[in-house]
Structures are given as structure tokens and as C-alpha cells.
Coordinates of C-alpha atoms in Angstrom, one line a residue:
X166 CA 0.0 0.0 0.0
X167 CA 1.7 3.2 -1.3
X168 CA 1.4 6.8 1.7
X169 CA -2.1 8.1 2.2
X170 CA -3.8 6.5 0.0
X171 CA -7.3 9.7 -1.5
X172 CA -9.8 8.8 0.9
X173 CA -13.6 8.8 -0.5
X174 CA -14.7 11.3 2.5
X175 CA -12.6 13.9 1.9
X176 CA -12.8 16.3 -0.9
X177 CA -10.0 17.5 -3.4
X178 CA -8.9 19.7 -6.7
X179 CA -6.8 18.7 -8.8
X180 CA -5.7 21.9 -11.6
X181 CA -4.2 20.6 -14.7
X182 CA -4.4 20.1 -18.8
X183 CA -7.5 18.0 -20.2
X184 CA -8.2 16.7 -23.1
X185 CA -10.4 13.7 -25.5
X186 CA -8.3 10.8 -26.4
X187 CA -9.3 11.1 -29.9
X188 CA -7.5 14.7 -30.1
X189 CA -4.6 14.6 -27.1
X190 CA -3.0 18.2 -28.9
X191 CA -6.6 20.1 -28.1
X192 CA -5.9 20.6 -24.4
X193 CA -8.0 22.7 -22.1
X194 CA -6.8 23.8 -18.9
X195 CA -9.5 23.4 -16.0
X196 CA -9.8 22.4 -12.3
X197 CA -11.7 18.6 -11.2
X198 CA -13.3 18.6 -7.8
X199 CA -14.1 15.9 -6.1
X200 CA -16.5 16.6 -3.0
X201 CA -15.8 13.5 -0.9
X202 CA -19.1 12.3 -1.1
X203 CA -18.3 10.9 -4.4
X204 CA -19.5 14.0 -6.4
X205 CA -16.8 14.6 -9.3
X206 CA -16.9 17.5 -11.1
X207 CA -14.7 19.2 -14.2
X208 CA -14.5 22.9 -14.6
X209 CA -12.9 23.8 -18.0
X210 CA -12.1 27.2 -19.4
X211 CA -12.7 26.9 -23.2
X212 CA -15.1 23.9 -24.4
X213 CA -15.5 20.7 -26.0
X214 CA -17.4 20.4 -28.5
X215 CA -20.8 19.0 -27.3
X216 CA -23.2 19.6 -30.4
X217 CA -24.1 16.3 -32.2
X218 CA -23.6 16.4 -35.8
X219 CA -24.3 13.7 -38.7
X220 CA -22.2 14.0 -42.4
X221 CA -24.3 14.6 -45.2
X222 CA -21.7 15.1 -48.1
X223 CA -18.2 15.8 -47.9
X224 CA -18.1 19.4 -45.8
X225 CA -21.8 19.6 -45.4
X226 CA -22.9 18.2 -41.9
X227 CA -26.1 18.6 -40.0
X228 CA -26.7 19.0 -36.2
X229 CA -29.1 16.9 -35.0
X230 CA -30.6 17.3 -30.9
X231 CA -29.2 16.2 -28.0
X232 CA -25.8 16.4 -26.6
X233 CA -22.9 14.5 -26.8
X234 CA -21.4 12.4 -23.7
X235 CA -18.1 11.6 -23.5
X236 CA -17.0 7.9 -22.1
X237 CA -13.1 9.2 -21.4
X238 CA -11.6 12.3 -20.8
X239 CA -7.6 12.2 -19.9
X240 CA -6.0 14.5 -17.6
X241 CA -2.7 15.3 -16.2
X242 CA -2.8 17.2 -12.8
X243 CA -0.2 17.4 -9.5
X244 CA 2.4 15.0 -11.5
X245 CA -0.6 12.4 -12.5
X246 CA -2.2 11.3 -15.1
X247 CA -6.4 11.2 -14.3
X248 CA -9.0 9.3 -16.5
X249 CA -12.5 10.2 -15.9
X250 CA -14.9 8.0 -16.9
X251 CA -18.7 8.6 -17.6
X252 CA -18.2 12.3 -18.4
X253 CA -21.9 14.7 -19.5
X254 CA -22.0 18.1 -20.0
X255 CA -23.9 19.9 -17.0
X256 CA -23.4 23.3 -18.3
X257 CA -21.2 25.7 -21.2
X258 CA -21.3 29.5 -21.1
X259 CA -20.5 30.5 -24.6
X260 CA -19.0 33.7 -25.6
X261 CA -21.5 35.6 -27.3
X262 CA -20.1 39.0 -27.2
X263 CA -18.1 40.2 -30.5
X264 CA -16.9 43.3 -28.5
X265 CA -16.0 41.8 -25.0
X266 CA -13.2 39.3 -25.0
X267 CA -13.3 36.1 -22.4
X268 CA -12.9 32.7 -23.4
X269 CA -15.7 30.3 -23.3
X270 CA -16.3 27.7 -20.0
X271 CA -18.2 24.4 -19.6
X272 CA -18.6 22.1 -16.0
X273 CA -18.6 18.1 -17.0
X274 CA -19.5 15.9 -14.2
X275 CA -17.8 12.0 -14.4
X276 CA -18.9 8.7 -12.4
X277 CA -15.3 7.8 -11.6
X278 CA -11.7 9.3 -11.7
X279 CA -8.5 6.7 -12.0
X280 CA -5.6 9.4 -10.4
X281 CA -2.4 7.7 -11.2
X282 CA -3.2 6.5 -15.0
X283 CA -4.6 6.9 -18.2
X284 CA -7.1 3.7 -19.4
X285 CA -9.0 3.6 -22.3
X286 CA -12.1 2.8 -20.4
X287 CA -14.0 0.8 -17.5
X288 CA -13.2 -2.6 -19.9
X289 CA -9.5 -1.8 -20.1
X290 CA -7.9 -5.0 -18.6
X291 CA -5.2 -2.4 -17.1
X292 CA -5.1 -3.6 -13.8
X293 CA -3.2 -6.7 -12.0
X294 CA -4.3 -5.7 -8.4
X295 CA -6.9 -3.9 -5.9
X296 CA -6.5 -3.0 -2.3
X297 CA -9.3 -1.7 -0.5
X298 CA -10.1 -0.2 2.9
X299 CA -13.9 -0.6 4.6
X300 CA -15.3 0.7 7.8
X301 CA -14.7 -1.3 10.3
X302 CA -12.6 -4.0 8.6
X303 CA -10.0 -4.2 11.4
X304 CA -12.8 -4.3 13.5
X305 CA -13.9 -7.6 12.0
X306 CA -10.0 -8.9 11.3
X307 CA -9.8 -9.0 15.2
X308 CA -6.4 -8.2 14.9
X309 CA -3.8 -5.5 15.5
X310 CA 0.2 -5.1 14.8
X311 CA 0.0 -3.1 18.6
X312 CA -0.4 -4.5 22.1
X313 CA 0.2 -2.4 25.4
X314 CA 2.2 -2.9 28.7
X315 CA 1.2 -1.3 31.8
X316 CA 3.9 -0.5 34.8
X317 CA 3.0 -1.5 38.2
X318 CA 4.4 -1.1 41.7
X319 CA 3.0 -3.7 44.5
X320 CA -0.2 -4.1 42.0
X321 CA -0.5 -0.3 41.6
X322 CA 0.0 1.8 38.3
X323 CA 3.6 3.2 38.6
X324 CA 3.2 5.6 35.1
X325 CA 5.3 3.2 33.1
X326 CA 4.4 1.2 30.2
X327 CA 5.2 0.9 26.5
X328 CA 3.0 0.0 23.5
X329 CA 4.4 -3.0 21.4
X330 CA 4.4 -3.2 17.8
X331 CA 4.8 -6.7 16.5
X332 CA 4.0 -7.4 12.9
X333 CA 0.9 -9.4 11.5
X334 CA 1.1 -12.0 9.0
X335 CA -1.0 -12.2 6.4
X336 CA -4.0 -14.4 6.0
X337 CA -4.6 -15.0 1.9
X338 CA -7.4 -17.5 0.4
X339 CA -8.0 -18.1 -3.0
X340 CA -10.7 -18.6 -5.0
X341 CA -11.5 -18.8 -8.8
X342 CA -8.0 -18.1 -9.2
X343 CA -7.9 -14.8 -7.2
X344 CA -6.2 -14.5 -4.4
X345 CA -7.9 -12.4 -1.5
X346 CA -5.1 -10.9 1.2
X347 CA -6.0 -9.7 4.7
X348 CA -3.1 -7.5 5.2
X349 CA -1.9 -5.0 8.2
X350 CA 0.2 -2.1 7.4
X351 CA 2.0 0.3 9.7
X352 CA 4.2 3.0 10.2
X353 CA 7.2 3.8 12.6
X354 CA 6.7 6.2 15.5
X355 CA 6.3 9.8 14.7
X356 CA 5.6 12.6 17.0
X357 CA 3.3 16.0 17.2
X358 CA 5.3 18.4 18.7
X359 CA 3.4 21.5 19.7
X360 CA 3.9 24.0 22.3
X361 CA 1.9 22.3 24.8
X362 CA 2.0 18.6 24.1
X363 CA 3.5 16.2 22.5
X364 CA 1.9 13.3 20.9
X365 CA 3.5 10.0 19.9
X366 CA 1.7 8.1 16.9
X367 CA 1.7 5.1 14.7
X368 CA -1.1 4.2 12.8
X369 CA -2.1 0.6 11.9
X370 CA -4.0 0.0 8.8
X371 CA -6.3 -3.2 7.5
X372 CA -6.8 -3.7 3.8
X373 CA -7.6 -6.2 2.0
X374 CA -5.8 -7.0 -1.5
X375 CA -7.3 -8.8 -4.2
X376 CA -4.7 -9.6 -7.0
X377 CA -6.6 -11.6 -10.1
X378 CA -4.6 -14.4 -12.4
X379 CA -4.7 -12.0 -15.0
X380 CA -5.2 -8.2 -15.6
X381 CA -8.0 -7.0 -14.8
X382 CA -10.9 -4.2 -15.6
X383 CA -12.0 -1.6 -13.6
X384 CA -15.6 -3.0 -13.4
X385 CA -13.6 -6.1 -11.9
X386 CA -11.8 -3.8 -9.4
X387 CA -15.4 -2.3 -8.5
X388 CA -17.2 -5.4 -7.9
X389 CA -14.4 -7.0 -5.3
X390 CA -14.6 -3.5 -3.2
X391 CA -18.5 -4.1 -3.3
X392 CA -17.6 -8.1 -2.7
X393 CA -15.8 -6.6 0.6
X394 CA -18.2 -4.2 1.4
X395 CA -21.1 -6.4 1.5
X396 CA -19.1 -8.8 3.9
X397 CA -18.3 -6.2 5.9
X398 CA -21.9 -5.2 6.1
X399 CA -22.7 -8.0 7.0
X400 CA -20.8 -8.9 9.9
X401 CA -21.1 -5.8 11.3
X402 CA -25.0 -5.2 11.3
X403 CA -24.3 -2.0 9.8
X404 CA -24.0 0.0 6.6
X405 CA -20.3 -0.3 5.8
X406 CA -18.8 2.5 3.8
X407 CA -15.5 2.4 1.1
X408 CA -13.0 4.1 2.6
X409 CA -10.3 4.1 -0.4
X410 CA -9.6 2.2 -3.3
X411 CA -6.7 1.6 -5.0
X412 CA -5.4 -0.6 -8.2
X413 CA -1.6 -1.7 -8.9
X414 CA -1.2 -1.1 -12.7
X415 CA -0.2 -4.3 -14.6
X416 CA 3.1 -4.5 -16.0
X417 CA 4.8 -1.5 -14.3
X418 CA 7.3 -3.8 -11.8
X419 CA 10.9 -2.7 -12.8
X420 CA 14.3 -4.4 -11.9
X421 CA 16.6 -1.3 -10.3
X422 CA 20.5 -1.2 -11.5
X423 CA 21.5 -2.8 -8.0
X424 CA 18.7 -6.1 -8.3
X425 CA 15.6 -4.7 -6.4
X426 CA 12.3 -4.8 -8.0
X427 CA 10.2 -1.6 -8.1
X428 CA 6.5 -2.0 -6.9
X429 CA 4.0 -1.6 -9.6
X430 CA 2.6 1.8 -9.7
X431 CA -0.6 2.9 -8.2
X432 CA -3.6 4.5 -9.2
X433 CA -6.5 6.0 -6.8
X434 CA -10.0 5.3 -7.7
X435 CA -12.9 8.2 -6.6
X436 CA -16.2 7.1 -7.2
X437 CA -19.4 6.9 -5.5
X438 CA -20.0 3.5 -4.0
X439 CA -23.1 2.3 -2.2
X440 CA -21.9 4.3 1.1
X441 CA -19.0 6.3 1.4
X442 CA -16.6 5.6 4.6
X443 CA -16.1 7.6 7.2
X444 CA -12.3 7.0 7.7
X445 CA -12.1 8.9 11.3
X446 CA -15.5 8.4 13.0
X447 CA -15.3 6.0 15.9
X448 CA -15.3 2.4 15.5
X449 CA -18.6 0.2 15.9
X450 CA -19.6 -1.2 19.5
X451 CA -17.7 -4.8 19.4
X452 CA -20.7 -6.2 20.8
X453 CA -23.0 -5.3 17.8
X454 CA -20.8 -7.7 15.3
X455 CA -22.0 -10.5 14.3
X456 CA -19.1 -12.8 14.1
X457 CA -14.9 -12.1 13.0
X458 CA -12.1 -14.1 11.8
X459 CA -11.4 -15.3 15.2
X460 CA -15.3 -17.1 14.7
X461 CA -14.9 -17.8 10.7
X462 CA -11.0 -17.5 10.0
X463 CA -10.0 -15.8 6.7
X464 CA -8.5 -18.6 4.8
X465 CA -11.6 -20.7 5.4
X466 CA -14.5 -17.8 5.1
X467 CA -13.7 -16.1 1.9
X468 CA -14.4 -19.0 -0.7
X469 CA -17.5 -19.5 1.4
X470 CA -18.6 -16.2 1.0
X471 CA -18.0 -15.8 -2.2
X472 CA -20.0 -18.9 -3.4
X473 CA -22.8 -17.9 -0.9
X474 CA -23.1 -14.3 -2.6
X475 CA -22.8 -15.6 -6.0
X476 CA -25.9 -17.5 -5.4
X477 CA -27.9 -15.5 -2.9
X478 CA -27.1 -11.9 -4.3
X479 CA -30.2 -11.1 -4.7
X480 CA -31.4 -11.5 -1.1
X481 CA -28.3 -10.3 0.5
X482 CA -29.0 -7.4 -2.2
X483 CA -32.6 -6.6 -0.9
X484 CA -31.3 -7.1 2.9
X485 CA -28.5 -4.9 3.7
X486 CA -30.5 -2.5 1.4
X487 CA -32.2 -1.7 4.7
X488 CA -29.3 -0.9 6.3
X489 CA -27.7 1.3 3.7
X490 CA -31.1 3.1 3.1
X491 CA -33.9 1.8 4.8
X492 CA -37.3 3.5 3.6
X493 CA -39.4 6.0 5.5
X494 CA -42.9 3.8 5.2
X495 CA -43.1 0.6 7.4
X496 CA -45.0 -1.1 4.0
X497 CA -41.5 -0.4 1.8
X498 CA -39.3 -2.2 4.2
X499 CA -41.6 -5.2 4.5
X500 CA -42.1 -5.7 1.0
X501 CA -38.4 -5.5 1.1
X502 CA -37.7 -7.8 4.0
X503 CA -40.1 -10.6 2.4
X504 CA -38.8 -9.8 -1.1
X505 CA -35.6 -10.9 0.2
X506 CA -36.7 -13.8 2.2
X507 CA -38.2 -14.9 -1.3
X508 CA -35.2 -14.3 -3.3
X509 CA -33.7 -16.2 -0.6
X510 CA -35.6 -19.3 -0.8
X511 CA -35.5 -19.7 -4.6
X512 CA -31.4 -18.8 -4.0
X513 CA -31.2 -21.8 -2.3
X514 CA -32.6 -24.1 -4.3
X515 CA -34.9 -25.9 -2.3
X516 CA -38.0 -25.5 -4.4
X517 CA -39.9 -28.6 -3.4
X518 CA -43.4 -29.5 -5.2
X519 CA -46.5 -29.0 -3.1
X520 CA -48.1 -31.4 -5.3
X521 CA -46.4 -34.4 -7.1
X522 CA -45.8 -33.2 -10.6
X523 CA -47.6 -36.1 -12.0
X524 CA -50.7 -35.5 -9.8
X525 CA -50.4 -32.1 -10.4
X526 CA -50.7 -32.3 -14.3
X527 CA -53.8 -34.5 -13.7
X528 CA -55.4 -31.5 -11.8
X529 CA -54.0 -28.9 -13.9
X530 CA -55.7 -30.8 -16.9
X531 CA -59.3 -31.5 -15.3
X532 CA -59.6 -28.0 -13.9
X533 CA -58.6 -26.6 -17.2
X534 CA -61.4 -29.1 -19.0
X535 CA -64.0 -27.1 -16.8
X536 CA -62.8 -23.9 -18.4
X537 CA -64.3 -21.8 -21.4
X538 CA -61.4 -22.0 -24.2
X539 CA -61.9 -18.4 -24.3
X540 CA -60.5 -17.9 -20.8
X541 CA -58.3 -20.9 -20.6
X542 CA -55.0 -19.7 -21.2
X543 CA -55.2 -17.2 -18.8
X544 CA -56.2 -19.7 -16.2
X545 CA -53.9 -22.0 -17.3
X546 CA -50.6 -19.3 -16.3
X547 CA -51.9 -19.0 -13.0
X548 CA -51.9 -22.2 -11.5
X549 CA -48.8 -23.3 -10.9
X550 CA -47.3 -26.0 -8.8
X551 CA -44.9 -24.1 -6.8
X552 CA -44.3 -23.0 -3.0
X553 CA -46.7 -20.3 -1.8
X554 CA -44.8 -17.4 0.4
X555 CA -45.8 -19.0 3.4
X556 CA -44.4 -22.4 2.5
X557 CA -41.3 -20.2 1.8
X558 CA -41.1 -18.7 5.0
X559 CA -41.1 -22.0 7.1
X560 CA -38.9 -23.9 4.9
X561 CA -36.5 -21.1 5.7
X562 CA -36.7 -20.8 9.7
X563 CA -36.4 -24.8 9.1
X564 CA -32.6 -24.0 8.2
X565 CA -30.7 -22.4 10.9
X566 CA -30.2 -23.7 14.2
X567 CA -33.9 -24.4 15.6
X568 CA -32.5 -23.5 19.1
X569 CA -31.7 -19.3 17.5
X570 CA -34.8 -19.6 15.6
X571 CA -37.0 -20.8 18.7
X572 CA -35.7 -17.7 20.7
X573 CA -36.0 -15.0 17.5
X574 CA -39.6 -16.4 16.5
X575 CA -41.6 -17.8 19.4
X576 CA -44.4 -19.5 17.3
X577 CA -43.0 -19.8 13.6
X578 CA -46.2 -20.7 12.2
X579 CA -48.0 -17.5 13.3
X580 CA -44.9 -15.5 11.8
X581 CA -45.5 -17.4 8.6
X582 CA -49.3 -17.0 8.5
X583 CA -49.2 -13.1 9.6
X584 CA -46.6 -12.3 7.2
X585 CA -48.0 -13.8 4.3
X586 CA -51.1 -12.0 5.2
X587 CA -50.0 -8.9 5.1
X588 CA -47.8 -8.9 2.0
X589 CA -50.5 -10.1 0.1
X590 CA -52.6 -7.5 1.6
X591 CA -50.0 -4.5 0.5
X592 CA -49.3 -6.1 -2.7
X593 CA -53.3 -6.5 -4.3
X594 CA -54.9 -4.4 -2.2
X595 CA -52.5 -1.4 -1.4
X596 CA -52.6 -1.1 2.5
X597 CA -53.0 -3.8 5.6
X598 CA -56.0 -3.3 7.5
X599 CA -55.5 -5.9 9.1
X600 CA -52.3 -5.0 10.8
X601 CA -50.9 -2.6 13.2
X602 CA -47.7 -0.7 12.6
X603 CA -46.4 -2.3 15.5
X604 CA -46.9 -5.4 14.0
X605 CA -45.8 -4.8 10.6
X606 CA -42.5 -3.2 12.3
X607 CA -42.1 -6.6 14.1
X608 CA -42.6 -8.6 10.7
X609 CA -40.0 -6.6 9.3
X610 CA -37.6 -7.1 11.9
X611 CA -38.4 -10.7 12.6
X612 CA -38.2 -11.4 9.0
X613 CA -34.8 -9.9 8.1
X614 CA -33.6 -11.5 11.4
X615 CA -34.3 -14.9 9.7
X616 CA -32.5 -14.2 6.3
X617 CA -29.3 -12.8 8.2
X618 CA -29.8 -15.9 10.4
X619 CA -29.8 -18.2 6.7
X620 CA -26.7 -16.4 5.3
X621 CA -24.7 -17.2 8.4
X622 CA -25.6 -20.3 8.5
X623 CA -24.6 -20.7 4.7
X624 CA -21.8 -19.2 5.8
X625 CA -20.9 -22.2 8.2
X626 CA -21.3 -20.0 11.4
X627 CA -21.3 -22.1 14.0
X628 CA -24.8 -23.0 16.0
X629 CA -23.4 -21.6 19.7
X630 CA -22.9 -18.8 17.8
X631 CA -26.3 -18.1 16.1
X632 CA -27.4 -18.6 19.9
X633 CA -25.3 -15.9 21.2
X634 CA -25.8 -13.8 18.6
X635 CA -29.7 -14.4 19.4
X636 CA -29.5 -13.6 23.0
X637 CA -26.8 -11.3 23.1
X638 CA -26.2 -8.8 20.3
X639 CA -28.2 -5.2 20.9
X640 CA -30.8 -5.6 17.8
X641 CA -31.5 -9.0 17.4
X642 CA -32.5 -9.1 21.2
X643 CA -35.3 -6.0 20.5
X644 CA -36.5 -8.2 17.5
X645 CA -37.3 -11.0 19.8
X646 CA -39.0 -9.1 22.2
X647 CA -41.1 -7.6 19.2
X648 CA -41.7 -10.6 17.7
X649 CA -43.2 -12.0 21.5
X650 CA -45.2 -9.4 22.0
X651 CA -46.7 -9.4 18.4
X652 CA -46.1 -12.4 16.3
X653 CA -47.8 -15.0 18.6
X654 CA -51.9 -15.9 18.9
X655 CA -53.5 -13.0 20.8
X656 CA -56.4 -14.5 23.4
X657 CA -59.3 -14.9 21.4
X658 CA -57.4 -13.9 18.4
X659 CA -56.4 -15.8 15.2

């Protein structure tokens, strides 16, 4: 990991020369911001040419509406070469003034900026390496290069002690031929003098590297940072923000005169991922994560998780979307919540036939006898031999240890029936009558407790620890006492 990598949270300029790659001696000085919250933003002083035309005859041309877009602009700024990617023209302020010089400007805004090297675009396979930083990450590493040594005198504090820096080794797995790293990195003691202090510092940083078999795109590069981020997420009960992102360029190792190989240069990516990290707010509670390396070591978890998120994406999708941005209306998150536990179901690939297919064709065929051939087609696409959303929702609090689940949801059936009811409800009739928002705040709750509950137990978490998490951690405790107070048969109730 090169020095101080561009964090995604804080903001920067960048003044320099810009041009289109198809005409690199047409340069226009201007100024990209970046507003660390993954706004990027290109100020030039002159224009490109944004007016669509079409060739009609040789030197006659005629402009046609809309504007153009422009999928690369190159850049050189502060020593660095910049490619921005996904560039549209937000504004131009043509001179219009014969008698007034001033020279005319136009603001492009771009998805993503590669500081550190030019690329032809997001397919260029330019990359041999990414190295990216989450929130939280060394949280869930459970690991540190530093330990600390307290002084005592007959059991009392004496003001001695040191700190202790010993090096951590890395832990790599790989999978599909990419090789994931959980790397420390630190730095040697440095101090803040100032006129009334001093501070000592060393700063210890967790990343993890993901080098492929061969070089690699920047799409590539963007879905392992999103790979890490949803673990993260995930562990941590939390939204989990990027923090930085960086690529090693491929083929940029050099041999020096006296044998040493040069590192591969680097590049900084700004973009706007799903959350952007907050690289100096205070660490998560410890208590509120749902398991670390220490539970599911590093070498053993990533090809798990990578084979459970290939084939549950969907649901872990829909699921940590109500952590990143949960909606404001009780109805959105339930739909979401059960959408996921659907997605989840089918994910998983235990579709089992209510009816024997054989009995069911039978059926199918005398119902459909009964039927006008005027309205049998339509009839014919709606009965289907498949699960119903309740049969979904028991098959998956079947999965996970029944001990966790027998804690989270006190009487699963009930769950099942009162959930089903009111998705159906919300989905063909608009609202839920039927329901309080209490209750449909429980459903929520107790439903997205489940699907966590199946992911870590695709995950291979271990059953003691789906207890504890159950009986111990901050918001899974609330959604048990919800889900007893409003998911079980109320006297004289249903």
C-alpha cells in the first residue's frame, strides 16, 4: 500500500491540462473537484465540443438534438495522469459577445476518476491488483500489529508502560483463481510536537488485497470493493462505507541497476460507492458484530462467501439494502424484507413441489377441462405447482439452528401465516388493514432476522454462535421481544 492513499470522504482539486483521447493536442486547462461524497466535477475554461452532428456530403454536416457524452476524458494534474470515466455536459457558457473578450467555459460531471493513469475505459484490462479499505474491517480482522504494557508497583500503576508493535502475518485465500489478502500495514513512530503537548503516533491499517490471475478491468476492481463491502456489512450489522480504493497497474514492476524490484505503480479510484466511509468516526460497539475471523477464519470464510453471494445476491442485495437506506414507510421495508426472504428461498434451491408433478398435471388438466377456451390460457398461467410465500417462510426458519430460531420467533407458524397475510394484503390491495404498525414493524424485523440468520448459516457459522448472537447482540434481542409481544396468537385472536 503506497502513503495516504485519496480517501472517498474527503474532498479535493486537482488543476491541470484536459483533453479527449481522440485529439490529445486540443488541451483545455481546467480544475476537477471531487466533493468526498463521491461527487466529481470538471471545470474547463474553453469547451468541448458537445453539439451532435451527422455527415451529409463531404463538408456539409447537420446538427441533430441532444448532446454529446463523453465515455473518457484524460488528464494530467499534480504530477498524475487522471482518467474520468462517464463524463456529461452539466453546463457551457459561450462567448457571445463580438466586443467583450473572455474565453468560453463548460462544468462536466464523471462517475469515476483513475488518479495515477490513463485507461482507455471501464473494460481496459489495465489492472493486475486492488487493495481496499472498509469501515470497520479491522474491526472484524480482530487483529492489531499493537499491544500495550502497563507498569506496576506492588499491584499499583507506577506511570510506566510501553506499547508494542509486532508485525501481523498475512492471511490469503483463494478462490477462482484470485487471491484475496487480509493484510496489516504500519508505520514507525512519529511525534506532534506543539507548544503544549506532544503526541507520539503510529497508525495501523487493514486492507484487504485482491490480485486476479490476469489483468483485470475496472468493473472487476469495482465489484471486489463491493464483494468486501457487503461482507463487511454483513458482519457488522451496519452500513459499511469504502474508505479508499486503490489498483496496482499491470506490468509497471521494474528491476533497479543494483537487483531490487520496483512496486507496480498505483492509481486511486474516486467514485461513489453504495456508502461512502467515514475514515475517522469512531469504531462500531464490538458487541454489535455478528461474528470475526477469530469465529470464521480468513482462509476458510472467503471461498465461502464468495459462493454464498454468488448465489444468494439477490437477497443479501434486498437485505443490507435496509441498512444502507432503509425506507421511511413501514409497507416499503416489508415488502423488502419478504422480497428478500423470497429471493432467498429460490437462491437456495430448495424448491420442493406441493403437489407431485404427475398428480399435479392430472389436476391442472381437469380444472382446465371445466374452463371456457376463451378464458383458458389465462387460467392456465396462474396455476402453478410451486411453493406459496408461506411455505417459503417455514422452509426457511427450518434451516438455521432451531434453538436461535426458537428464541427469535416464538411460534413460527404464526410468523408465517401473519406475514403472508399482510404482503398479500400490500401487494393487491394497497394497504393492511389488518395490521398494526407495531406489527408490521415486528414482521420486518423478525423477517430480516431470519434471512441474516440463513446467510450465516450458509456461511458455516457455528450453532453456539447463532445462539449468542440471538441472545446477546443489541438488535436482534429488540426483535425477539417484538416478535413476542406481536407475532404469537392474541387470546381470542387468530
Amino acid at each position: 500500500m503506497s502513503n495516504d492513499p485519496l480517501k472517498l470522504d474527503e474532498p479535493g482539486e486537482w488543476a491541470g491540462l484536459w483533453w479527449l483521447p481522440e485529439a490529445p493536442d486540443e488541451r483545455l486547462p481546467g480544475v476537477m473537484r471531487y466533493d468526498g461524497r463521491g461527487g466529481l466535477s470538471l471545470s474547463l475554461i474553453g469547451a468541448f465540443e458537445e453539439r451532435i452532428f451527422r455527415q451529409l456530403a463531404p463538408g456539409v454536416k447537420d446538427e441533430l438534438e441532444g448532446v454529446r457524452v463523453w465515455d473518457v476524458i484524460y488528464g494530467v494534474a499534480q504530477q498524475r495522469e487522471i482518467t474520468l470515466l462517464g463524463c456529461i455536459r452539466i453546463k457551457s457558457r459561450r462567448r457571445i459577445c463580438a466586443r467583450v473578450e473572455g474565453p468560453d467555459t463548460q462544468t462536466v460531471s464523471a462517475t469515476t476518476a483513475i488518479i495515477g493513469a490513463h485507461v482507455s475505459g471501464r473494460e481496459d484490462v489495465a489492472f493486475e491488483a486492488a487493495e481496499i479499505s472498509v469501515e470497520d474491517l479491522m474491526l472484524w480482522a480482530a487483529s492489531s500489529v499493537f499491544s500495550a504494557h502497563h507498569g506496576t508497583r506492588n499491584g499499583i500503576p507506577d506511570g510506566t508502560g510501553a506499547i508494542l508493535v509486532k508485525p501481523v502475518a498475512a492471511q490469503s485465500a483463494t478462490v477462482n483463481n484470485t487471491e484475496y489478502r487480509l493484510e496489516h500495514t504500519h508505520t514507525l513512530p512519529f511525534w506532534d510536537w506543539s507548544r503544549g503537548k506532544t503526541v507520539g503516533r503510529m497508525r495501523d491499517v487493514v486492507s484487504i488485497r485482491v490480485r486476479w490471475a490476469e489483468p483485470s478491468a475496472l468493473k472487476t476492481a469495482l465489484e471486489a470493493a463491493s464483494l468486501v463491502q457487503d461482507l463487511i456489512a454483513l458482519a457488522t450489522h451496519r452500513a459499511a462505507g469504502v474508505i479508499w480504493l486503490q489498483l496496482e497497474l499491470a506490468g509497471t514492476k521494474a528491476l533497479l541497476p543494483d537487483g531490487r524490484m520496483l512496486p507496480p505503480r498505483r492509481a486511486d479510484v474516486l467514485y461513489s460507492p453504495v456508502a461512502v466511509g467515514k475514515s475517522d468516526e469512531q469504531a462500531v460497539d464490538p458487541g454489535s458484530v455478528l461474528f470475526t475471523c477469530e469465529m470464521l477464519p480468513f482462509e476458510e470464510l472467503m471461498p465461502h462467501w464468495c459462493e454464498v453471494r454468488g448465489k444468494l445476491q439477490a437477497a443479501i442485495n434486498m437485505i443490507l439494502g435496509l441498512r444502507y437506506a432503509p425506507a421511511r414507510f413501514v409497507e416499503n421495508n416489508l415488502l423488502m424484507a419478504v422480497g428478500a426472504a423470497e429471493a432467498l428461498h429460490r437462491g437456495l434451491s430448495i424448491e420442493e413441489k406441493p403437489i407431485p408433478e404427475a398428480e399435479f398435471k392430472k389436476i391442472r388438466k381437469a380444472v382446465l377441462g371445466q374452463v371456457p377456451e376463451e378464458y383458458r390460457g389465462r387460467l392456465k398461467e396462474s396455476i402453478r405447482n410451486s411453493p406459496t410465500l408461506r411455505d417459503r417462510l417455514l422452509a426457511l426458519a427450518a434451516r438455521p439452528d432451531q434453538q436461535a430460531i426458537g428464541q427469535l420467533v416464538p411460534d413460527v407458524k404464526h410468523w408465517a401465516k401473519r406475514t403472508t397475510r399482510a404482503r398479500n394484503d400490500l401487494a393487491h390491495e394497497g394497504k393492511a388493514p389488518d395490521h398494526s404498525i407495531d406489527e408490521l414493524i415486528a414482521i420486518v424485523d423478525t423477517t430480516s432476522a431470519v434471512v441474516i440468520l440463513n446467510v450465516l448459516h450458509e456461511l458455516g457459522l457455528p450453532v453456539e454462535r447463532q445462539r449468542e448472537i440471538v441472545q446477546d447482540h443489541p438488535r436482534f434481542r429488540m426483535t425477539c421481544r417484538k416478535a413476542r409481544e406481536w407475532l404469537v396468537p392474541q387470546e381470542g385472536g387468530s
